[in-house]
């Protein structure tokens, strides 16, 4: 009820490297190991509704933590994956994610027993995963570990 004015600014950078050089001609049949890197940063201006904040945690961002575990008007996330083909249509992955979302007018709200913080305080998640190529796209299973325990994430599609 009423007008809300805010702006969100976000930067998303990704880079992929094969470990034996040269471009990949067919990524699904390529047997080379690779490294994937991602850096995401964001900030906001103005007062935005709670659901428009940045959320970090879960299968798409900070694996090893609950979905949307951290929230705020600012966010930073860095991810690294080492991808190794295991068999036709099957890839193993080792990953490390580091990230946080913080600050804003909703930092005193508690959800599911979790409260937020005002300053940048990055959390680390790491683990192993499998990627299975199917006709509907890749199926992703990741086992992540973080400071709050372990979580299994099941998703369709690539993280990045």
JSON list of C-alpha atoms in Angstrom, two decimals, residues 38-113:
[
{"chain": "A", "resi": 38, "resn": "UNK", "atom": "CA", "xyz": [31.54, -17.23, -10.84]},
{"chain": "A", "resi": 39, "resn": "UNK", "atom": "CA", "xyz": [31.46, -13.88, -9.03]},
{"chain": "A", "resi": 40, "resn": "UNK", "atom": "CA", "xyz": [28.17, -12.16, -8.20]},
{"chain": "A", "resi": 41, "resn": "UNK", "atom": "CA", "xyz": [27.85, -8.85, -6.34]},
{"chain": "A", "resi": 42, "resn": "UNK", "atom": "CA", "xyz": [24.87, -6.65, -5.72]},
{"chain": "A", "resi": 43, "resn": "UNK", "atom": "CA", "xyz": [23.64, -3.64, -3.81]},
{"chain": "A", "resi": 44, "resn": "UNK", "atom": "CA", "xyz": [20.42, -1.68, -3.60]},
{"chain": "A", "resi": 45, "resn": "UNK", "atom": "CA", "xyz": [19.37, 1.91, -3.15]},
{"chain": "A", "resi": 46, "resn": "UNK", "atom": "CA", "xyz": [16.21, 3.03, -1.43]},
{"chain": "A", "resi": 47, "resn": "UNK", "atom": "CA", "xyz": [13.90, 0.95, 0.76]},
{"chain": "A", "resi": 48, "resn": "UNK", "atom": "CA", "xyz": [12.72, -2.19, -0.97]},
{"chain": "A", "resi": 49, "resn": "UNK", "atom": "CA", "xyz": [10.10, -4.73, 0.09]},
{"chain": "A", "resi": 50, "resn": "UNK", "atom": "CA", "xyz": [11.44, -7.73, 2.02]},
{"chain": "A", "resi": 51, "resn": "UNK", "atom": "CA", "xyz": [10.98, -10.14, -0.90]},
{"chain": "A", "resi": 52, "resn": "UNK", "atom": "CA", "xyz": [13.03, -7.90, -3.24]},
{"chain": "A", "resi": 53, "resn": "UNK", "atom": "CA", "xyz": [16.22, -8.11, -1.13]},
{"chain": "A", "resi": 54, "resn": "UNK", "atom": "CA", "xyz": [19.18, -10.25, -2.10]},
{"chain": "A", "resi": 55, "resn": "UNK", "atom": "CA", "xyz": [19.00, -13.80, -0.76]},
{"chain": "A", "resi": 56, "resn": "UNK", "atom": "CA", "xyz": [22.00, -16.13, -0.46]},
{"chain": "A", "resi": 57, "resn": "UNK", "atom": "CA", "xyz": [21.92, -19.80, 0.47]},
{"chain": "A", "resi": 58, "resn": "UNK", "atom": "CA", "xyz": [20.83, -23.06, -1.12]},
{"chain": "A", "resi": 59, "resn": "UNK", "atom": "CA", "xyz": [21.27, -24.96, -4.37]},
{"chain": "A", "resi": 60, "resn": "UNK", "atom": "CA", "xyz": [21.71, -21.93, -6.64]},
{"chain": "A", "resi": 61, "resn": "UNK", "atom": "CA", "xyz": [24.03, -19.81, -4.49]},
{"chain": "A", "resi": 62, "resn": "UNK", "atom": "CA", "xyz": [25.67, -20.96, -1.24]},
{"chain": "A", "resi": 63, "resn": "UNK", "atom": "CA", "xyz": [25.48, -24.75, -1.18]},
{"chain": "A", "resi": 64, "resn": "UNK", "atom": "CA", "xyz": [25.61, -26.40, 2.25]},
{"chain": "A", "resi": 65, "resn": "UNK", "atom": "CA", "xyz": [23.16, -23.83, 3.69]},
{"chain": "A", "resi": 66, "resn": "UNK", "atom": "CA", "xyz": [19.37, -23.55, 3.77]},
{"chain": "A", "resi": 67, "resn": "UNK", "atom": "CA", "xyz": [17.60, -21.86, 0.87]},
{"chain": "A", "resi": 68, "resn": "UNK", "atom": "CA", "xyz": [17.67, -18.06, 1.28]},
{"chain": "A", "resi": 69, "resn": "UNK", "atom": "CA", "xyz": [19.58, -18.40, 4.57]},
{"chain": "A", "resi": 70, "resn": "UNK", "atom": "CA", "xyz": [21.08, -14.89, 4.41]},
{"chain": "A", "resi": 71, "resn": "UNK", "atom": "CA", "xyz": [19.29, -11.76, 3.22]},
{"chain": "A", "resi": 72, "resn": "UNK", "atom": "CA", "xyz": [19.98, -8.05, 2.95]},
{"chain": "A", "resi": 73, "resn": "UNK", "atom": "CA", "xyz": [20.42, -5.00, 0.75]},
{"chain": "A", "resi": 74, "resn": "UNK", "atom": "CA", "xyz": [23.96, -6.09, -0.26]},
{"chain": "A", "resi": 75, "resn": "UNK", "atom": "CA", "xyz": [25.38, -9.40, -1.43]},
{"chain": "A", "resi": 76, "resn": "UNK", "atom": "CA", "xyz": [28.60, -11.01, -2.63]},
{"chain": "A", "resi": 77, "resn": "UNK", "atom": "CA", "xyz": [29.02, -14.58, -3.84]},
{"chain": "A", "resi": 78, "resn": "UNK", "atom": "CA", "xyz": [32.04, -16.37, -5.32]},
{"chain": "A", "resi": 79, "resn": "UNK", "atom": "CA", "xyz": [31.90, -19.98, -6.56]},
{"chain": "A", "resi": 80, "resn": "UNK", "atom": "CA", "xyz": [34.47, -22.37, -7.98]},
{"chain": "A", "resi": 81, "resn": "UNK", "atom": "CA", "xyz": [33.73, -25.79, -9.48]},
{"chain": "A", "resi": 82, "resn": "UNK", "atom": "CA", "xyz": [36.17, -28.45, -10.63]},
{"chain": "A", "resi": 83, "resn": "UNK", "atom": "CA", "xyz": [34.28, -30.58, -13.19]},
{"chain": "A", "resi": 84, "resn": "UNK", "atom": "CA", "xyz": [35.51, -34.05, -14.16]},
{"chain": "A", "resi": 85, "resn": "UNK", "atom": "CA", "xyz": [33.73, -36.32, -16.68]},
{"chain": "A", "resi": 86, "resn": "UNK", "atom": "CA", "xyz": [33.17, -39.76, -15.13]},
{"chain": "A", "resi": 87, "resn": "UNK", "atom": "CA", "xyz": [31.26, -41.53, -17.92]},
{"chain": "A", "resi": 88, "resn": "UNK", "atom": "CA", "xyz": [29.10, -40.64, -20.90]},
{"chain": "A", "resi": 89, "resn": "UNK", "atom": "CA", "xyz": [26.51, -38.16, -19.60]},
{"chain": "A", "resi": 90, "resn": "UNK", "atom": "CA", "xyz": [27.90, -38.19, -16.04]},
{"chain": "A", "resi": 91, "resn": "UNK", "atom": "CA", "xyz": [30.16, -35.55, -14.49]},
{"chain": "A", "resi": 92, "resn": "UNK", "atom": "CA", "xyz": [31.60, -35.32, -10.98]},
{"chain": "A", "resi": 93, "resn": "UNK", "atom": "CA", "xyz": [32.02, -31.92, -9.36]},
{"chain": "A", "resi": 94, "resn": "UNK", "atom": "CA", "xyz": [33.96, -30.55, -6.39]},
{"chain": "A", "resi": 95, "resn": "UNK", "atom": "CA", "xyz": [32.80, -27.05, -5.39]},
{"chain": "A", "resi": 96, "resn": "UNK", "atom": "CA", "xyz": [33.53, -24.21, -2.99]},
{"chain": "A", "resi": 97, "resn": "UNK", "atom": "CA", "xyz": [31.10, -21.31, -2.49]},
{"chain": "A", "resi": 98, "resn": "UNK", "atom": "CA", "xyz": [31.78, -18.21, -0.38]},
{"chain": "A", "resi": 99, "resn": "UNK", "atom": "CA", "xyz": [29.12, -15.57, 0.11]},
{"chain": "A", "resi": 100, "resn": "UNK", "atom": "CA", "xyz": [26.90, -13.37, 2.22]},
{"chain": "A", "resi": 101, "resn": "UNK", "atom": "CA", "xyz": [23.91, -11.03, 2.08]},
{"chain": "A", "resi": 102, "resn": "UNK", "atom": "CA", "xyz": [23.72, -8.33, 4.74]},
{"chain": "A", "resi": 103, "resn": "UNK", "atom": "CA", "xyz": [22.42, -4.98, 5.98]},
{"chain": "A", "resi": 104, "resn": "UNK", "atom": "CA", "xyz": [19.12, -3.25, 5.39]},
{"chain": "A", "resi": 105, "resn": "UNK", "atom": "CA", "xyz": [15.94, -2.44, 7.29]},
{"chain": "A", "resi": 106, "resn": "UNK", "atom": "CA", "xyz": [15.01, -6.12, 7.83]},
{"chain": "A", "resi": 107, "resn": "UNK", "atom": "CA", "xyz": [18.16, -7.29, 9.63]},
{"chain": "A", "resi": 108, "resn": "UNK", "atom": "CA", "xyz": [16.35, -7.56, 13.01]},
{"chain": "A", "resi": 109, "resn": "UNK", "atom": "CA", "xyz": [13.71, -9.95, 11.64]},
{"chain": "A", "resi": 110, "resn": "UNK", "atom": "CA", "xyz": [14.05, -13.61, 12.68]},
{"chain": "A", "resi": 111, "resn": "UNK", "atom": "CA", "xyz": [12.89, -16.33, 10.30]},
{"chain": "A", "resi": 112, "resn": "UNK", "atom": "CA", "xyz": [13.06, -20.03, 11.18]},
{"chain": "A", "resi": 113, "resn": "UNK", "atom": "CA", "xyz": [15.24, -19.11, 14.15]}
]
